[in-house]
mmCIF file of N, CA and C in Angstrom:
data_model
loop_
_atom_site.group_PDB
_atom_site.id
_atom_site.type_symbol
_atom_site.label_atom_id
_atom_site.label_comp_id
_atom_site.label_asym_id
_atom_site.label_seq_id
_atom_site.Cartn_x
_atom_site.Cartn_y
_atom_site.Cartn_z
ATOM 1 N N UNK B 1 57.771 -125.865 39.073
ATOM 2 C CA UNK B 1 58.112 -124.449 38.962
ATOM 3 C C UNK B 1 59.061 -124.069 40.095
ATOM 4 N N UNK B 2 59.980 -123.202 39.795
ATOM 5 C CA UNK B 2 60.886 -122.720 40.828
ATOM 6 C C UNK B 2 60.278 -121.495 41.484
ATOM 7 N N UNK B 3 60.707 -121.158 42.695
ATOM 8 C CA UNK B 3 60.126 -119.995 43.372
ATOM 9 C C UNK B 3 60.421 -118.681 42.662
ATOM 10 N N UNK B 4 61.442 -118.666 41.780
ATOM 11 C CA UNK B 4 61.795 -117.430 41.089
ATOM 12 C C UNK B 4 60.962 -117.205 39.831
ATOM 13 N N UNK B 5 60.328 -118.240 39.308
ATOM 14 C CA UNK B 5 59.558 -118.137 38.076
ATOM 15 C C UNK B 5 58.067 -118.031 38.386
ATOM 16 N N UNK B 6 57.418 -116.970 37.900
ATOM 17 C CA UNK B 6 55.988 -116.834 38.183
ATOM 18 C C UNK B 6 55.102 -117.672 37.260
ATOM 19 N N UNK B 7 55.697 -118.340 36.269
ATOM 20 C CA UNK B 7 54.923 -119.092 35.293
ATOM 21 C C UNK B 7 54.810 -120.549 35.697
ATOM 22 N N UNK B 8 53.692 -121.166 35.333
ATOM 23 C CA UNK B 8 53.465 -122.578 35.621
ATOM 24 C C UNK B 8 53.805 -123.414 34.396
ATOM 25 N N UNK B 9 54.215 -124.645 34.641
ATOM 26 C CA UNK B 9 54.411 -125.578 33.540
ATOM 27 C C UNK B 9 53.033 -125.953 32.996
ATOM 28 N N UNK B 10 52.950 -126.451 31.770
ATOM 29 C CA UNK B 10 51.627 -126.813 31.221
ATOM 30 C C UNK B 10 50.858 -127.817 32.088
ATOM 31 N N UNK B 11 51.536 -128.801 32.638
ATOM 32 C CA UNK B 11 50.828 -129.786 33.471
ATOM 33 C C UNK B 11 50.357 -129.156 34.788
ATOM 34 N N UNK B 12 51.176 -128.286 35.374
ATOM 35 C CA UNK B 12 50.782 -127.611 36.608
ATOM 36 C C UNK B 12 49.620 -126.642 36.349
ATOM 37 N N UNK B 13 49.638 -126.005 35.169
ATOM 38 C CA UNK B 13 48.564 -125.090 34.807
ATOM 39 C C UNK B 13 47.243 -125.847 34.639
ATOM 40 N N UNK B 14 47.284 -127.014 33.965
ATOM 41 C CA UNK B 14 46.077 -127.822 33.797
ATOM 42 C C UNK B 14 45.524 -128.271 35.141
ATOM 43 N N UNK B 15 46.418 -128.689 36.042
ATOM 44 C CA UNK B 15 45.982 -129.136 37.371
ATOM 45 C C UNK B 15 45.345 -127.983 38.141
ATOM 46 N N UNK B 16 45.926 -126.804 38.038
ATOM 47 C CA UNK B 16 45.374 -125.643 38.739
ATOM 48 C C UNK B 16 44.017 -125.238 38.158
ATOM 49 N N UNK B 17 43.893 -125.265 36.827
ATOM 50 C CA UNK B 17 42.623 -124.908 36.198
ATOM 51 C C UNK B 17 41.533 -125.916 36.563
ATOM 52 N N UNK B 18 41.879 -127.184 36.648
ATOM 53 C CA UNK B 18 40.916 -128.201 37.048
ATOM 54 C C UNK B 18 40.439 -127.947 38.471
ATOM 55 N N UNK B 19 41.387 -127.614 39.355
ATOM 56 C CA UNK B 19 41.028 -127.344 40.738
ATOM 57 C C UNK B 19 40.144 -126.092 40.840
ATOM 58 N N UNK B 20 40.490 -125.040 40.107
ATOM 59 C CA UNK B 20 39.736 -123.795 40.175
ATOM 60 C C UNK B 20 38.369 -123.913 39.505
ATOM 61 N N UNK B 21 38.246 -124.766 38.496
ATOM 62 C CA UNK B 21 36.956 -124.900 37.813
ATOM 63 C C UNK B 21 35.894 -125.455 38.749
ATOM 64 N N UNK B 22 36.314 -126.151 39.767
ATOM 65 C CA UNK B 22 35.374 -126.689 40.755
ATOM 66 C C UNK B 22 34.694 -125.564 41.542
ATOM 67 N N UNK B 23 35.390 -124.452 41.720
ATOM 68 C CA UNK B 23 34.861 -123.360 42.530
ATOM 69 C C UNK B 23 34.267 -122.226 41.694
ATOM 70 N N UNK B 24 34.315 -122.336 40.384
ATOM 71 C CA UNK B 24 33.680 -121.322 39.552
ATOM 72 C C UNK B 24 32.175 -121.482 39.622
ATOM 73 N N UNK B 25 31.463 -120.441 39.295
ATOM 74 C CA UNK B 25 29.999 -120.479 39.374
ATOM 75 C C UNK B 25 29.427 -121.216 38.169
ATOM 76 N N UNK B 26 29.104 -122.506 38.292
ATOM 77 C CA UNK B 26 28.546 -123.247 37.162
ATOM 78 C C UNK B 26 27.022 -123.136 37.126
ATOM 79 N N UNK B 27 26.491 -122.092 37.660
ATOM 80 C CA UNK B 27 25.055 -121.918 37.731
ATOM 81 C C UNK B 27 24.713 -120.479 37.397
ATOM 82 N N UNK B 28 23.477 -120.269 37.088
ATOM 83 C CA UNK B 28 23.002 -118.919 36.817
ATOM 84 C C UNK B 28 21.925 -118.628 37.843
ATOM 85 N N UNK B 29 22.094 -117.543 38.544
ATOM 86 C CA UNK B 29 21.138 -117.178 39.585
ATOM 87 C C UNK B 29 20.851 -115.694 39.467
ATOM 88 N N UNK B 30 19.602 -115.366 39.196
ATOM 89 C CA UNK B 30 19.203 -113.965 39.139
ATOM 90 C C UNK B 30 18.956 -113.491 40.563
ATOM 91 N N UNK B 31 19.858 -112.693 41.076
ATOM 92 C CA UNK B 31 19.789 -112.230 42.457
ATOM 93 C C UNK B 31 19.775 -110.713 42.486
ATOM 94 N N UNK B 32 18.779 -110.157 43.136
ATOM 95 C CA UNK B 32 18.693 -108.718 43.330
ATOM 96 C C UNK B 32 18.687 -108.459 44.824
ATOM 97 N N UNK B 33 19.623 -107.634 45.257
ATOM 98 C CA UNK B 33 19.691 -107.283 46.675
ATOM 99 C C UNK B 33 19.397 -105.792 46.786
ATOM 100 N N UNK B 34 18.341 -105.485 47.515
ATOM 101 C CA UNK B 34 17.965 -104.089 47.724
ATOM 102 C C UNK B 34 18.544 -103.626 49.057
ATOM 103 N N UNK B 35 19.247 -102.524 49.018
ATOM 104 C CA UNK B 35 19.834 -101.962 50.235
ATOM 105 C C UNK B 35 19.597 -100.454 50.211
ATOM 106 N N UNK B 36 18.544 -100.033 50.831
ATOM 107 C CA UNK B 36 18.178 -98.614 50.827
ATOM 108 C C UNK B 36 18.895 -97.816 51.900
ATOM 109 N N UNK B 37 18.971 -96.529 51.685
ATOM 110 C CA UNK B 37 19.618 -95.635 52.646
ATOM 111 C C UNK B 37 18.896 -95.637 53.988
ATOM 112 N N UNK B 38 17.589 -95.752 53.933
ATOM 113 C CA UNK B 38 16.809 -95.681 55.159
ATOM 114 C C UNK B 38 16.974 -96.929 56.027
ATOM 115 N N UNK B 39 16.976 -98.101 55.404
ATOM 116 C CA UNK B 39 17.056 -99.351 56.163
ATOM 117 C C UNK B 39 18.474 -99.752 56.530
ATOM 118 N N UNK B 40 19.434 -99.409 55.693
ATOM 119 C CA UNK B 40 20.800 -99.882 55.924
ATOM 120 C C UNK B 40 21.658 -98.763 56.507
ATOM 121 N N UNK B 41 22.111 -97.861 55.670
ATOM 122 C CA UNK B 41 22.999 -96.788 56.120
ATOM 123 C C UNK B 41 23.081 -95.753 55.014
ATOM 124 N N UNK B 42 23.365 -94.522 55.379
ATOM 125 C CA UNK B 42 23.459 -93.495 54.345
ATOM 126 C C UNK B 42 24.743 -93.617 53.528
ATOM 127 N N UNK B 43 25.743 -94.287 54.072
ATOM 128 C CA UNK B 43 27.009 -94.464 53.369
ATOM 129 C C UNK B 43 26.904 -95.600 52.345
ATOM 130 N N UNK B 44 27.278 -95.304 51.113
ATOM 131 C CA UNK B 44 27.240 -96.317 50.056
ATOM 132 C C UNK B 44 28.231 -97.444 50.331
ATOM 133 N N UNK B 45 29.327 -97.134 51.017
ATOM 134 C CA UNK B 45 30.328 -98.154 51.342
ATOM 135 C C UNK B 45 29.721 -99.215 52.265
ATOM 136 N N UNK B 46 28.969 -98.789 53.248
ATOM 137 C CA UNK B 46 28.336 -99.725 54.181
ATOM 138 C C UNK B 46 27.276 -100.552 53.460
ATOM 139 N N UNK B 47 26.487 -99.905 52.606
ATOM 140 C CA UNK B 47 25.451 -100.636 51.864
ATOM 141 C C UNK B 47 26.074 -101.685 50.948
ATOM 142 N N UNK B 48 27.147 -101.335 50.267
ATOM 143 C CA UNK B 48 27.816 -102.291 49.377
ATOM 144 C C UNK B 48 28.438 -103.446 50.156
ATOM 145 N N UNK B 49 28.980 -103.161 51.333
ATOM 146 C CA UNK B 49 29.562 -104.238 52.134
ATOM 147 C C UNK B 49 28.469 -105.228 52.570
ATOM 148 N N UNK B 50 27.320 -104.720 52.950
ATOM 149 C CA UNK B 50 26.201 -105.588 53.331
ATOM 150 C C UNK B 50 25.792 -106.480 52.163
ATOM 151 N N UNK B 51 25.678 -105.895 50.972
ATOM 152 C CA UNK B 51 25.298 -106.682 49.796
ATOM 153 C C UNK B 51 26.374 -107.709 49.453
ATOM 154 N N UNK B 52 27.626 -107.327 49.563
ATOM 155 C CA UNK B 52 28.734 -108.236 49.254
ATOM 156 C C UNK B 52 28.772 -109.413 50.217
ATOM 157 N N UNK B 53 28.529 -109.160 51.505
ATOM 158 C CA UNK B 53 28.524 -110.241 52.501
ATOM 159 C C UNK B 53 27.376 -111.217 52.254
ATOM 160 N N UNK B 54 26.211 -110.691 51.882
ATOM 161 C CA UNK B 54 25.075 -111.565 51.583
ATOM 162 C C UNK B 54 25.353 -112.409 50.340
ATOM 163 N N UNK B 55 25.903 -111.775 49.295
ATOM 164 C CA UNK B 55 26.253 -112.516 48.081
ATOM 165 C C UNK B 55 27.257 -113.623 48.378
ATOM 166 N N UNK B 56 28.240 -113.329 49.195
ATOM 167 C CA UNK B 56 29.272 -114.319 49.544
ATOM 168 C C UNK B 56 28.676 -115.472 50.344
ATOM 169 N N UNK B 57 27.774 -115.168 51.266
ATOM 170 C CA UNK B 57 27.129 -116.229 52.046
ATOM 171 C C UNK B 57 26.323 -117.148 51.131
ATOM 172 N N UNK B 58 25.612 -116.575 50.174
ATOM 173 C CA UNK B 58 24.851 -117.379 49.219
ATOM 174 C C UNK B 58 25.791 -118.235 48.385
ATOM 175 N N UNK B 59 26.884 -117.646 47.932
ATOM 176 C CA UNK B 59 27.851 -118.392 47.126
ATOM 177 C C UNK B 59 28.450 -119.557 47.910
ATOM 178 N N UNK B 60 28.776 -119.334 49.171
ATOM 179 C CA UNK B 60 29.348 -120.405 49.994
ATOM 180 C C UNK B 60 28.365 -121.554 50.187
ATOM 181 N N UNK B 61 27.103 -121.238 50.382
ATOM 182 C CA UNK B 61 26.102 -122.297 50.573
ATOM 183 C C UNK B 61 25.881 -123.058 49.281
ATOM 184 N N UNK B 62 25.687 -122.334 48.184
ATOM 185 C CA UNK B 62 25.340 -122.982 46.922
ATOM 186 C C UNK B 62 26.523 -123.757 46.338
ATOM 187 N N UNK B 63 27.682 -123.151 46.289
ATOM 188 C CA UNK B 63 28.816 -123.800 45.626
ATOM 189 C C UNK B 63 29.573 -124.778 46.507
ATOM 190 N N UNK B 64 29.676 -124.489 47.797
ATOM 191 C CA UNK B 64 30.537 -125.318 48.640
ATOM 192 C C UNK B 64 29.796 -126.040 49.754
ATOM 193 N N UNK B 65 28.488 -125.877 49.838
ATOM 194 C CA UNK B 65 27.708 -126.578 50.853
ATOM 195 C C UNK B 65 28.079 -126.174 52.267
ATOM 196 N N UNK B 66 28.366 -124.892 52.464
ATOM 197 C CA UNK B 66 28.807 -124.407 53.776
ATOM 198 C C UNK B 66 27.687 -124.495 54.801
ATOM 199 N N UNK B 67 28.080 -124.778 56.031
ATOM 200 C CA UNK B 67 27.129 -124.751 57.143
ATOM 201 C C UNK B 67 27.881 -124.337 58.396
ATOM 202 N N UNK B 68 27.131 -123.810 59.358
ATOM 203 C CA UNK B 68 27.713 -123.357 60.614
ATOM 204 C C UNK B 68 28.011 -124.567 61.488
ATOM 205 N N UNK B 69 29.186 -124.566 62.074
ATOM 206 C CA UNK B 69 29.543 -125.621 63.022
ATOM 207 C C UNK B 69 30.354 -124.985 64.141
ATOM 208 N N UNK B 70 29.778 -124.964 65.324
ATOM 209 C CA UNK B 70 30.445 -124.305 66.447
ATOM 210 C C UNK B 70 30.552 -122.813 66.160
ATOM 211 N N UNK B 71 31.765 -122.297 66.223
ATOM 212 C CA UNK B 71 31.987 -120.880 65.933
ATOM 213 C C UNK B 71 32.450 -120.645 64.516
ATOM 214 N N UNK B 72 32.634 -121.717 63.742
ATOM 215 C CA UNK B 72 33.142 -121.576 62.381
ATOM 216 C C UNK B 72 32.212 -122.185 61.359
ATOM 217 N N UNK B 73 32.797 -122.526 60.208
ATOM 218 C CA UNK B 73 32.020 -123.112 59.129
ATOM 219 C C UNK B 73 32.625 -124.442 58.713
ATOM 220 N N UNK B 74 31.768 -125.301 58.185
ATOM 221 C CA UNK B 74 32.204 -126.580 57.649
ATOM 222 C C UNK B 74 31.642 -126.698 56.242
ATOM 223 N N UNK B 75 32.435 -127.253 55.327
ATOM 224 C CA UNK B 75 32.014 -127.406 53.943
ATOM 225 C C UNK B 75 31.721 -128.878 53.674
ATOM 226 N N UNK B 76 30.509 -129.148 53.194
ATOM 227 C CA UNK B 76 30.060 -130.511 52.922
ATOM 228 C C UNK B 76 30.037 -130.744 51.415
ATOM 229 N N UNK B 77 30.840 -131.705 50.943
ATOM 230 C CA UNK B 77 30.853 -132.012 49.512
ATOM 231 C C UNK B 77 29.510 -132.543 49.040
ATOM 232 N N UNK B 78 28.836 -133.299 49.887
ATOM 233 C CA UNK B 78 27.552 -133.897 49.507
ATOM 234 C C UNK B 78 26.466 -132.848 49.309
ATOM 235 N N UNK B 79 26.655 -131.657 49.856
ATOM 236 C CA UNK B 79 25.633 -130.618 49.771
ATOM 237 C C UNK B 79 26.012 -129.507 48.810
ATOM 238 N N UNK B 80 27.018 -129.735 47.977
ATOM 239 C CA UNK B 80 27.427 -128.745 46.994
ATOM 240 C C UNK B 80 26.502 -128.795 45.795
ATOM 241 N N UNK B 81 26.432 -127.709 45.074
ATOM 242 C CA UNK B 81 25.731 -127.700 43.805
ATOM 243 C C UNK B 81 24.446 -126.900 43.808
ATOM 244 N N UNK B 82 24.234 -126.225 42.692
ATOM 245 C CA UNK B 82 23.058 -125.370 42.559
ATOM 246 C C UNK B 82 21.765 -126.182 42.540
ATOM 247 N N UNK B 83 21.805 -127.411 42.056
ATOM 248 C CA UNK B 83 20.605 -128.228 41.977
ATOM 249 C C UNK B 83 20.002 -128.520 43.331
ATOM 250 N N UNK B 84 20.828 -128.581 44.344
ATOM 251 C CA UNK B 84 20.338 -128.868 45.686
ATOM 252 C C UNK B 84 19.687 -127.647 46.324
ATOM 253 N N UNK B 85 20.167 -126.449 45.998
ATOM 254 C CA UNK B 85 19.744 -125.257 46.722
ATOM 255 C C UNK B 85 18.827 -124.330 45.949
ATOM 256 N N UNK B 86 18.950 -124.295 44.626
ATOM 257 C CA UNK B 86 18.203 -123.303 43.853
ATOM 258 C C UNK B 86 16.965 -123.904 43.219
ATOM 259 N N UNK B 87 15.922 -123.113 43.124
ATOM 260 C CA UNK B 87 14.673 -123.527 42.490
ATOM 261 C C UNK B 87 14.867 -123.394 40.986
ATOM 262 N N UNK B 88 14.535 -124.445 40.268
ATOM 263 C CA UNK B 88 14.687 -124.442 38.813
ATOM 264 C C UNK B 88 13.339 -124.307 38.140
ATOM 265 N N UNK B 89 13.348 -123.659 36.990
ATOM 266 C CA UNK B 89 12.121 -123.488 36.232
ATOM 267 C C UNK B 89 12.017 -124.527 35.124
ATOM 268 N N UNK B 90 11.114 -124.284 34.208
ATOM 269 C CA UNK B 90 10.913 -125.181 33.082
ATOM 270 C C UNK B 90 11.862 -124.802 31.958
ATOM 271 N N UNK B 91 12.152 -125.770 31.110
ATOM 272 C CA UNK B 91 12.967 -125.486 29.933
ATOM 273 C C UNK B 91 12.032 -125.013 28.827
ATOM 274 N N UNK B 92 12.292 -123.826 28.326
ATOM 275 C CA UNK B 92 11.419 -123.249 27.303
ATOM 276 C C UNK B 92 12.252 -122.764 26.126
ATOM 277 N N UNK B 93 11.616 -122.688 24.978
ATOM 278 C CA UNK B 93 12.288 -122.174 23.785
ATOM 279 C C UNK B 93 12.151 -120.653 23.807
ATOM 280 N N UNK B 94 13.273 -119.982 23.655
ATOM 281 C CA UNK B 94 13.278 -118.522 23.719
ATOM 282 C C UNK B 94 13.584 -117.962 22.337
ATOM 283 N N UNK B 95 12.851 -116.976 21.944
ATOM 284 C CA UNK B 95 13.165 -116.268 20.710
ATOM 285 C C UNK B 95 12.777 -117.003 19.450
ATOM 286 N N UNK B 96 11.626 -116.823 18.961
ATOM 287 C CA UNK B 96 11.125 -117.249 17.659
ATOM 288 C C UNK B 96 11.630 -118.557 17.081
ATOM 289 N N UNK B 97 11.655 -119.620 17.816
ATOM 290 C CA UNK B 97 11.969 -120.929 17.239
ATOM 291 C C UNK B 97 13.440 -121.176 17.000
ATOM 292 N N UNK B 98 14.327 -120.499 17.711
ATOM 293 C CA UNK B 98 15.751 -120.777 17.576
ATOM 294 C C UNK B 98 16.083 -122.150 18.114
ATOM 295 N N UNK B 99 17.276 -122.628 17.869
ATOM 296 C CA UNK B 99 17.613 -123.985 18.280
ATOM 297 C C UNK B 99 17.791 -124.151 19.786
ATOM 298 N N UNK B 100 18.029 -123.065 20.513
ATOM 299 C CA UNK B 100 18.390 -123.198 21.921
ATOM 300 C C UNK B 100 17.217 -123.212 22.875
ATOM 301 N N UNK B 101 17.310 -124.078 23.847
ATOM 302 C CA UNK B 101 16.362 -124.066 24.953
ATOM 303 C C UNK B 101 17.037 -123.356 26.108
ATOM 304 N N UNK B 102 16.278 -122.630 26.859
ATOM 305 C CA UNK B 102 16.831 -121.995 28.048
ATOM 306 C C UNK B 102 15.911 -122.278 29.213
ATOM 307 N N UNK B 103 16.441 -122.100 30.383
ATOM 308 C CA UNK B 103 15.648 -122.378 31.562
ATOM 309 C C UNK B 103 14.968 -121.108 32.041
ATOM 310 N N UNK B 104 13.656 -121.158 32.141
ATOM 311 C CA UNK B 104 12.907 -120.024 32.681
ATOM 312 C C UNK B 104 12.946 -120.170 34.190
ATOM 313 N N UNK B 105 13.972 -119.638 34.786
ATOM 314 C CA UNK B 105 14.184 -119.823 36.213
ATOM 315 C C UNK B 105 13.468 -118.778 37.036
ATOM 316 N N UNK B 106 13.848 -118.694 38.255
ATOM 317 C CA UNK B 106 13.250 -117.772 39.196
ATOM 318 C C UNK B 106 14.268 -116.713 39.579
ATOM 319 N N UNK B 107 13.774 -115.541 39.906
ATOM 320 C CA UNK B 107 14.630 -114.485 40.391
ATOM 321 C C UNK B 107 14.529 -114.422 41.907
ATOM 322 N N UNK B 108 15.644 -114.231 42.555
ATOM 323 C CA UNK B 108 15.682 -114.117 44.009
ATOM 324 C C UNK B 108 15.848 -112.652 44.361
ATOM 325 N N UNK B 109 15.017 -112.163 45.265
ATOM 326 C CA UNK B 109 15.096 -110.775 45.709
ATOM 327 C C UNK B 109 15.295 -110.775 47.214
ATOM 328 N N UNK B 110 16.326 -110.076 47.663
ATOM 329 C CA UNK B 110 16.621 -109.998 49.094
ATOM 330 C C UNK B 110 16.715 -108.530 49.496
ATOM 331 N N UNK B 111 16.313 -108.250 50.706
ATOM 332 C CA UNK B 111 16.421 -106.903 51.249
ATOM 333 C C UNK B 111 17.479 -106.907 52.341
ATOM 334 N N UNK B 112 18.474 -106.066 52.188
ATOM 335 C CA UNK B 112 19.553 -105.983 53.170
ATOM 336 C C UNK B 112 19.167 -105.047 54.307
ATOM 337 N N UNK B 113 19.657 -105.365 55.494
ATOM 338 C CA UNK B 113 19.500 -104.487 56.651
ATOM 339 C C UNK B 113 20.878 -104.254 57.257
ATOM 340 N N UNK B 114 20.952 -103.360 58.202
ATOM 341 C CA UNK B 114 22.234 -103.026 58.819
ATOM 342 C C UNK B 114 22.822 -104.203 59.603
ATOM 343 N N UNK B 115 21.983 -105.151 59.995
ATOM 344 C CA UNK B 115 22.481 -106.312 60.739
ATOM 345 C C UNK B 115 23.495 -107.119 59.934
ATOM 346 N N UNK B 116 23.414 -107.062 58.618
ATOM 347 C CA UNK B 116 24.369 -107.788 57.771
ATOM 348 C C UNK B 116 25.788 -107.261 57.923
ATOM 349 N N UNK B 117 25.923 -106.007 58.322
ATOM 350 C CA UNK B 117 27.239 -105.367 58.387
ATOM 351 C C UNK B 117 28.155 -106.035 59.400
ATOM 352 N N UNK B 118 27.617 -106.348 60.580
ATOM 353 C CA UNK B 118 28.467 -106.913 61.641
ATOM 354 C C UNK B 118 28.100 -108.335 62.034
ATOM 355 N N UNK B 119 27.132 -108.906 61.361
ATOM 356 C CA UNK B 119 26.713 -110.271 61.671
ATOM 357 C C UNK B 119 27.852 -111.232 61.328
ATOM 358 N N UNK B 120 28.206 -112.173 62.208
ATOM 359 C CA UNK B 120 29.288 -113.117 61.889
ATOM 360 C C UNK B 120 28.929 -113.950 60.658
ATOM 361 N N UNK B 121 29.911 -114.181 59.799
ATOM 362 C CA UNK B 121 29.664 -114.900 58.555
ATOM 363 C C UNK B 121 29.110 -116.311 58.771
ATOM 364 N N UNK B 122 29.601 -117.093 59.746
ATOM 365 C CA UNK B 122 28.999 -118.423 59.938
ATOM 366 C C UNK B 122 27.501 -118.368 60.258
ATOM 367 N N UNK B 123 27.079 -117.401 61.065
ATOM 368 C CA UNK B 123 25.652 -117.264 61.375
ATOM 369 C C UNK B 123 24.873 -116.809 60.151
ATOM 370 N N UNK B 124 25.471 -115.933 59.368
ATOM 371 C CA UNK B 124 24.834 -115.465 58.140
ATOM 372 C C UNK B 124 24.654 -116.625 57.159
ATOM 373 N N UNK B 125 25.667 -117.470 57.048
ATOM 374 C CA UNK B 125 25.585 -118.656 56.192
ATOM 375 C C UNK B 125 24.459 -119.566 56.668
ATOM 376 N N UNK B 126 24.323 -119.711 57.975
ATOM 377 C CA UNK B 126 23.266 -120.552 58.539
ATOM 378 C C UNK B 126 21.879 -120.008 58.177
ATOM 379 N N UNK B 127 21.699 -118.691 58.268
ATOM 380 C CA UNK B 127 20.415 -118.072 57.915
ATOM 381 C C UNK B 127 20.117 -118.243 56.426
ATOM 382 N N UNK B 128 21.127 -118.033 55.589
ATOM 383 C CA UNK B 128 20.944 -118.176 54.141
ATOM 384 C C UNK B 128 20.600 -119.624 53.803
ATOM 385 N N UNK B 129 21.274 -120.549 54.448
ATOM 386 C CA UNK B 129 21.031 -121.979 54.225
ATOM 387 C C UNK B 129 19.572 -122.346 54.542
ATOM 388 N N UNK B 130 19.075 -121.864 55.678
ATOM 389 C CA UNK B 130 17.688 -122.139 56.061
ATOM 390 C C UNK B 130 16.705 -121.501 55.079
ATOM 391 N N UNK B 131 17.006 -120.275 54.643
ATOM 392 C CA UNK B 131 16.117 -119.579 53.716
ATOM 393 C C UNK B 131 16.059 -120.289 52.362
ATOM 394 N N UNK B 132 17.207 -120.689 51.832
ATOM 395 C CA UNK B 132 17.223 -121.380 50.542
ATOM 396 C C UNK B 132 16.531 -122.735 50.621
ATOM 397 N N UNK B 133 16.730 -123.449 51.724
ATOM 398 C CA UNK B 133 16.079 -124.754 51.875
ATOM 399 C C UNK B 133 14.562 -124.575 51.979
ATOM 400 N N UNK B 134 14.120 -123.546 52.693
ATOM 401 C CA UNK B 134 12.691 -123.272 52.824
ATOM 402 C C UNK B 134 12.076 -122.945 51.463
ATOM 403 N N UNK B 135 12.764 -122.140 50.655
ATOM 404 C CA UNK B 135 12.275 -121.814 49.317
ATOM 405 C C UNK B 135 12.206 -123.058 48.436
ATOM 406 N N UNK B 136 13.216 -123.910 48.539
ATOM 407 C CA UNK B 136 13.252 -125.137 47.730
ATOM 408 C C UNK B 136 12.090 -126.056 48.106
ATOM 409 N N UNK B 137 11.833 -126.213 49.402
ATOM 410 C CA UNK B 137 10.745 -127.076 49.867
ATOM 411 C C UNK B 137 9.397 -126.504 49.421
ATOM 412 N N UNK B 138 9.210 -125.198 49.575
ATOM 413 C CA UNK B 138 7.935 -124.572 49.181
ATOM 414 C C UNK B 138 7.708 -124.662 47.681
ATOM 415 N N UNK B 139 8.769 -124.657 46.890
ATOM 416 C CA UNK B 139 8.605 -124.732 45.429
ATOM 417 C C UNK B 139 8.158 -126.117 44.980
ATOM 418 N N UNK B 140 8.368 -127.131 45.802
ATOM 419 C CA UNK B 140 8.009 -128.496 45.429
ATOM 420 C C UNK B 140 6.584 -128.866 45.840
ATOM 421 N N UNK B 141 5.920 -127.989 46.578
ATOM 422 C CA UNK B 141 4.531 -128.224 46.970
ATOM 423 C C UNK B 141 3.646 -127.876 45.771
ATOM 424 N N UNK B 142 2.787 -128.796 45.311
ATOM 425 C CA UNK B 142 1.954 -128.482 44.150
ATOM 426 C C UNK B 142 0.931 -127.393 44.483
ATOM 427 N N UNK B 143 0.677 -126.563 43.504
ATOM 428 C CA UNK B 143 -0.299 -125.489 43.681
ATOM 429 C C UNK B 143 -1.717 -126.052 43.610
ATOM 430 N N UNK B 144 -2.619 -125.479 44.383
ATOM 431 C CA UNK B 144 -4.021 -125.890 44.329
ATOM 432 C C UNK B 144 -4.644 -125.306 43.081
ATOM 433 N N UNK B 145 -5.525 -126.049 42.440
ATOM 434 C CA UNK B 145 -6.193 -125.489 41.253
ATOM 435 C C UNK B 145 -7.143 -124.364 41.667
ATOM 436 N N UNK B 146 -7.296 -123.415 40.789
ATOM 437 C CA UNK B 146 -8.181 -122.279 41.090
ATOM 438 C C UNK B 146 -9.641 -122.721 41.031
ATOM 439 N N UNK B 147 -10.498 -121.943 41.662
ATOM 440 C CA UNK B 147 -11.925 -122.294 41.735
ATOM 441 C C UNK B 147 -12.735 -121.658 40.604
ATOM 442 N N UNK B 148 -12.141 -121.382 39.502
ATOM 443 C CA UNK B 148 -12.857 -120.746 38.381
ATOM 444 C C UNK B 148 -13.789 -121.692 37.685
#
């Protein structure tokens, strides 16, 4: 492509789509972030920024295997992927015997605080990484049978 043409050739377009497909969200994660006026800030702009920063930190850890290194971040290819970080549920048939199986996964609920507003992103990524790993480890511990 020349610098004057905004269009890509078919081969360049395929190469770009292949590269971008690696960073698309190939996972489904039910995430609810609660950010109340009392805990975060009365301004909706500040509350939304806190939620956006938390979502981005989660995305960086899950999709790109981000971790804190020194004052910045490092991306590990070996640690990429939702299977490594997210808790998976059982495959169940949904809706009256249809052909499709779906995964009965887990929902993640996070509460935002004002600290998210100015917390450096590498440190935030580190906290999210530890939290997701802790949840993954706890999900693999078998439950004790009830005493009924």
